[in-house]
Short mmCIF file of C-alpha atoms in Angstrom, two decimals:
data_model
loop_
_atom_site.label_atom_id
_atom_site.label_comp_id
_atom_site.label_asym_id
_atom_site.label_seq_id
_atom_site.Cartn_x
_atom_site.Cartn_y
_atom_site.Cartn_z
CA UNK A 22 25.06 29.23 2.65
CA UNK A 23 24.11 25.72 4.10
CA UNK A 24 22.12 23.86 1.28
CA UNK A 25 21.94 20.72 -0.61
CA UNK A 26 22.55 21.13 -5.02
CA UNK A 27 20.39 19.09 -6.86
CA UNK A 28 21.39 19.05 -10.64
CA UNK A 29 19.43 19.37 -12.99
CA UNK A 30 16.65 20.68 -11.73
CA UNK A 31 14.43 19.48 -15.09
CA UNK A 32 16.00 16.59 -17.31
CA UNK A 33 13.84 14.92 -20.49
CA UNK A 34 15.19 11.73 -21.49
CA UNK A 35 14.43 8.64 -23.62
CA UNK A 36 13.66 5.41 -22.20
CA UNK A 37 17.02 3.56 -21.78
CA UNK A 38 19.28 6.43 -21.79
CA UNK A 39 21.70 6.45 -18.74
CA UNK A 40 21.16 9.52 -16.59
CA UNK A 41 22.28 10.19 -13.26
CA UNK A 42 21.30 13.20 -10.99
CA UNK A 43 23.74 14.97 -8.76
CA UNK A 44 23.26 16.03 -5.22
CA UNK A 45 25.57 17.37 -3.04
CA UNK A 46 25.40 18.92 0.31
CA UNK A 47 27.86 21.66 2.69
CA UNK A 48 27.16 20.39 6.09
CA UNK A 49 29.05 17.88 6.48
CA UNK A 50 25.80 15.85 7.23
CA UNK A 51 26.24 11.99 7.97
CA UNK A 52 22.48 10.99 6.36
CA UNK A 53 21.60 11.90 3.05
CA UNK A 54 18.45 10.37 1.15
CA UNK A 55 16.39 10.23 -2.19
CA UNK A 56 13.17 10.32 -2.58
CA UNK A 57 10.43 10.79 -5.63
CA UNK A 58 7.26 12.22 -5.04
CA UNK A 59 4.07 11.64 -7.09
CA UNK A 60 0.82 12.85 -6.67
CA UNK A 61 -1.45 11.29 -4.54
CA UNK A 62 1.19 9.19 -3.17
CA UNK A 63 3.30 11.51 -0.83
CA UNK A 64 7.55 11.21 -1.04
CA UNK A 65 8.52 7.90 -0.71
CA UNK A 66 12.34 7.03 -0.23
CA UNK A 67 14.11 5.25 -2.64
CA UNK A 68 17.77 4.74 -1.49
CA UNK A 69 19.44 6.14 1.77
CA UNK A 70 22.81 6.47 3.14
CA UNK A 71 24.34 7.03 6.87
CA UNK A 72 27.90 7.35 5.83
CA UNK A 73 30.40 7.30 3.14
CA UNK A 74 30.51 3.60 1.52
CA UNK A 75 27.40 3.14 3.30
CA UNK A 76 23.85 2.72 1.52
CA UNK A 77 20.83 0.83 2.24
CA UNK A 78 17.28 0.64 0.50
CA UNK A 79 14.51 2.55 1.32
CA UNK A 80 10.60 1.37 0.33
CA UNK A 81 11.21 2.40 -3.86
CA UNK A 82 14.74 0.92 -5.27
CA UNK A 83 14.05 -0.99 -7.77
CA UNK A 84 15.60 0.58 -11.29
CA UNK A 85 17.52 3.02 -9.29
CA UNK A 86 21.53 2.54 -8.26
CA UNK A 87 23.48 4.83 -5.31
CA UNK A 88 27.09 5.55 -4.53
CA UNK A 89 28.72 7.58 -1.87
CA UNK A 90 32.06 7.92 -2.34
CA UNK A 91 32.57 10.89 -0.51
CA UNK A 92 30.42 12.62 2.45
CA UNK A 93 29.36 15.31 0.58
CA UNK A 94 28.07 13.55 -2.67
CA UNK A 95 25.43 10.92 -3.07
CA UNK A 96 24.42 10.91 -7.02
CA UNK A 97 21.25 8.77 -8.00
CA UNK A 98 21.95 6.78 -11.08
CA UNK A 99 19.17 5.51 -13.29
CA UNK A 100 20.48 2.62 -15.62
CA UNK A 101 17.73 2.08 -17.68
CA UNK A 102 14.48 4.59 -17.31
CA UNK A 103 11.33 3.80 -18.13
CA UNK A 104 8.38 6.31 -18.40
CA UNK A 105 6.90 4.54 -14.74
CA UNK A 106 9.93 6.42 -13.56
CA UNK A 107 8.73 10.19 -14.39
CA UNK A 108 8.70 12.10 -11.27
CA UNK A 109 9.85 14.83 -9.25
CA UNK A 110 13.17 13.68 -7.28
CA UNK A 111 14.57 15.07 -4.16
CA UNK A 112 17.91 14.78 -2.48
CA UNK A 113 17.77 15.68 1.42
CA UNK A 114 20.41 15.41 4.29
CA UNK A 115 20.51 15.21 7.86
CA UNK A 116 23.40 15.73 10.90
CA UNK A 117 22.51 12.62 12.06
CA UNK A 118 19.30 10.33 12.59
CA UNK A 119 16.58 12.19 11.06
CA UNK A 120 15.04 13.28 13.89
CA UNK A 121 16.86 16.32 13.47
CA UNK A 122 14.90 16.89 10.08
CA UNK A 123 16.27 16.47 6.99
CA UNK A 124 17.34 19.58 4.55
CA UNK A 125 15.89 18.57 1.01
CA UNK A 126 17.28 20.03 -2.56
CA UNK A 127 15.38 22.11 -4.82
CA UNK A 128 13.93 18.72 -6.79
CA UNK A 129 15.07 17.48 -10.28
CA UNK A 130 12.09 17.20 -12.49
CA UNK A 131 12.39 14.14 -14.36
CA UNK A 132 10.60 12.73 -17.57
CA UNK A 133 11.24 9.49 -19.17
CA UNK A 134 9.75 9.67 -23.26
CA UNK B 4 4.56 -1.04 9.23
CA UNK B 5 4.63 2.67 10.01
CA UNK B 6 2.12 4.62 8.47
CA UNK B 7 1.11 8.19 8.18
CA UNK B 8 -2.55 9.48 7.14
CA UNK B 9 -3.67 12.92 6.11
CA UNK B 10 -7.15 12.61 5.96
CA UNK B 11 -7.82 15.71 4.06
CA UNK B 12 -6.46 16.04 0.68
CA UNK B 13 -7.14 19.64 0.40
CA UNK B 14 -8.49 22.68 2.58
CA UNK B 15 -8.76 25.90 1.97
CA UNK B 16 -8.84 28.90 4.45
CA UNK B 17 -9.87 32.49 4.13
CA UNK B 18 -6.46 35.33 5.17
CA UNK B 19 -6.35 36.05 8.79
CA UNK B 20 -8.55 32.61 10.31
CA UNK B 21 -7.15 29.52 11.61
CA UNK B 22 -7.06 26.44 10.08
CA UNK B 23 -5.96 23.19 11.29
CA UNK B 24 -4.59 20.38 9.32
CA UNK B 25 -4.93 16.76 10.52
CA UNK B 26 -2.40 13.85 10.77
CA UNK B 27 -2.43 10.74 12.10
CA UNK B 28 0.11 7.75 12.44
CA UNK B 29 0.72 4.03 13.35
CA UNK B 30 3.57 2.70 15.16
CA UNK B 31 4.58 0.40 18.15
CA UNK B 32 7.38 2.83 19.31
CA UNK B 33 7.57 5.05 21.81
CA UNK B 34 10.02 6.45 21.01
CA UNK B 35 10.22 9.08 17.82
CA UNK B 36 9.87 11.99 15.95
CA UNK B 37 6.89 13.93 13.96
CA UNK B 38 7.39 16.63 11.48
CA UNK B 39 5.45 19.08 9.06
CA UNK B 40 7.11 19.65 5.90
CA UNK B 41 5.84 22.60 3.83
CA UNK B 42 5.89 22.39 0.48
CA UNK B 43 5.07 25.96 -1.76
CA UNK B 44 4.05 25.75 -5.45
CA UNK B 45 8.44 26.49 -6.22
CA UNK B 46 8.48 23.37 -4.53
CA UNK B 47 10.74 23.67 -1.98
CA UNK B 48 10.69 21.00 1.27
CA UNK B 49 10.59 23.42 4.16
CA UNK B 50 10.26 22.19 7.86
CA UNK B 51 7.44 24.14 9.24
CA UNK B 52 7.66 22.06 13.00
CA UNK B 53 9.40 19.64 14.77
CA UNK B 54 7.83 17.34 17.59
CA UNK B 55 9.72 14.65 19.73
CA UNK B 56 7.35 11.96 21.17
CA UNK B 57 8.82 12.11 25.02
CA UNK B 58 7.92 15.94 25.19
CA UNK B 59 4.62 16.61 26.50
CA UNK B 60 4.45 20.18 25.71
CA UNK B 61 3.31 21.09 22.02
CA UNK B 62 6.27 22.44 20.01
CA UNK B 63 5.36 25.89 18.57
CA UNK B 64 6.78 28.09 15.52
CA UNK B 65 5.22 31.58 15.23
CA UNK B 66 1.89 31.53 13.73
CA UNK B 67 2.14 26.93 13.74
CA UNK B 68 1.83 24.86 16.50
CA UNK B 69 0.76 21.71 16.95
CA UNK B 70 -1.74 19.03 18.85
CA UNK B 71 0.20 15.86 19.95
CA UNK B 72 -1.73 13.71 21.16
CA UNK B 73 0.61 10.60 22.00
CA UNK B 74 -2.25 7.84 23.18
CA UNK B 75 -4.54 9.04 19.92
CA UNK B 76 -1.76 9.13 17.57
CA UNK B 77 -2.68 12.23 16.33
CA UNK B 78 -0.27 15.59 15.22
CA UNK B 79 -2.54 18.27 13.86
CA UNK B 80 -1.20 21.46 12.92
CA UNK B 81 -2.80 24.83 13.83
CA UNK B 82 -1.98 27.63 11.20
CA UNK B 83 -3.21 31.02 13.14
CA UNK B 84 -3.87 34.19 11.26
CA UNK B 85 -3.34 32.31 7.64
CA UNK B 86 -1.61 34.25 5.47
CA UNK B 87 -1.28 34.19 1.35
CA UNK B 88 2.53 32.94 1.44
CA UNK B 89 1.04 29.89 3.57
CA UNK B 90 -0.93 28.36 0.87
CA UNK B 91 0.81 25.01 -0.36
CA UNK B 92 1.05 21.23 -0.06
CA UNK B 93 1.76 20.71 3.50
CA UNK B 94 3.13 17.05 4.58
CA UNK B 95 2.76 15.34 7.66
CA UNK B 96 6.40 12.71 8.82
CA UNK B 97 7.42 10.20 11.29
CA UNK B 98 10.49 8.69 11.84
CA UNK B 99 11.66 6.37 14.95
CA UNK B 100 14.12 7.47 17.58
CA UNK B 101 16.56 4.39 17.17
CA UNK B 102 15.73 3.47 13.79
CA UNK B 103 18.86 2.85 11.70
CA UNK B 104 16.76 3.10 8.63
CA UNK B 105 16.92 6.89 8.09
CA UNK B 106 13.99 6.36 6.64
CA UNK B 107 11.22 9.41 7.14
CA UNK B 108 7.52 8.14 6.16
CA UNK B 109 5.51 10.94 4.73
CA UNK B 110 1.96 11.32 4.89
CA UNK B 111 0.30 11.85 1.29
CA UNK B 112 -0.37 15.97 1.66
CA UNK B 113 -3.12 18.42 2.19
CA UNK B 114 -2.96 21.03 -0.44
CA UNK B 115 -4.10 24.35 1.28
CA UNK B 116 -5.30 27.11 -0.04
CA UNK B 117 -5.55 30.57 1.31
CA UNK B 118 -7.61 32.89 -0.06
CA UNK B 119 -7.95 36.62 -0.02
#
């Protein structure tokens, strides 16, 4: 089945405490993307990617690292949470340019104590 | 900057009506693509409808279709005979045709409701 894994889907942490949160998709899809979403605010795109070794930022990165080693992986990495951070986090990908529509994960649930 | 506005933060519609959910935008391209994400309370992102600026016609899925109106800036989307399973947060995107970004820009959500 075509789909992209998000893991874990809920995670409570403290603040400081390295976490990172896997996603990893079947389609051989060039793009992939994180976003957070909080209410009232929509998703808003914190890191993207349009190939392997290739990242950029998107409107959110601050406190938040990327890596994409392979095609099929792009893990976010949180160095240092803080409680601001506490959101719902989705991983999406796309064939190419997303105007094809990106495929999103099931969402990680995160909250920073 | 592009933006996207959903004007109405929540709706709610009575099984078997119509109800149509608004959506504006701002860009200088003309060149570029609009979406409807749907989002159910498991949370999901599902992609309801798919528009590309340079078609005329109104792109249609089932019971959803939409209103693109190009000079207006405007992408409602019509939801005929509303069922139960249709009530969720339902967001409005944009993203640019040669934009190397990858960056889609989502609208803030109308949460509909459906009632029986």
């Amino acid at each position: 089945e075509a789909q992209v894994t998000q893991n874990p889907r809920y995670l409570i942490t403290v603040t400081g405490k390295k976490l990172t949160v896997t996603c990893s998709q079947n389609m051989n899809h060039e793009y992939m993307s994180w976003y957070r979403q909080d209410p009232g605010l929509g998703l808003r795109q914190i890191y993207y990617s349009m190939n392997v070794e290739v990242t950029d930022k998107g409107d959110v990165p601050e406190g938040y690292k990327v890596s994409r080693k392979e095609k099929r992986n792009f893990p976010l990495i949180l160095e240092s949470p803080s409680p601001n951070q506490t959101s719902l986090y989705f991983c999406a990908s796309s064939p190419r340019r997303p105007g094809y529509g990106y495929t999103f994960g099931s969402g990680t649930r995160l909250t920073v104590v | 900057a592009q933006t996207v506005t959903q004007s109405q933060p929540e709706m709610s519609v009575q099984e078997a009506e119509t109800v149509t959910l608004s959506c504006t935008y701002d860009t200088s391209e003309s060149n570029y693509y609009l979406f409807w994400y749907k989002q159910p309370p498991s949370r999901q992102m599902i992609l309801v409808i798919r528009q590309e600026a340079y078609k005329q016609q109104n792109a249609t899925e089932n019971r959803f279709s939409v209103n693109f109106q190009k000079a207006a800036k405007s992408f409602s989307l019509k939801i005929s005979d509303s069922q139960l399973g249709d009530t969720a947060m339902y967001f409005c995107a944009f993203t640019n045709y040669g934009g190397s970004q990858g960056n889609l820009i989502f609208g803030k959500g109308t949460k509909l409701s459906v009632k029986p």
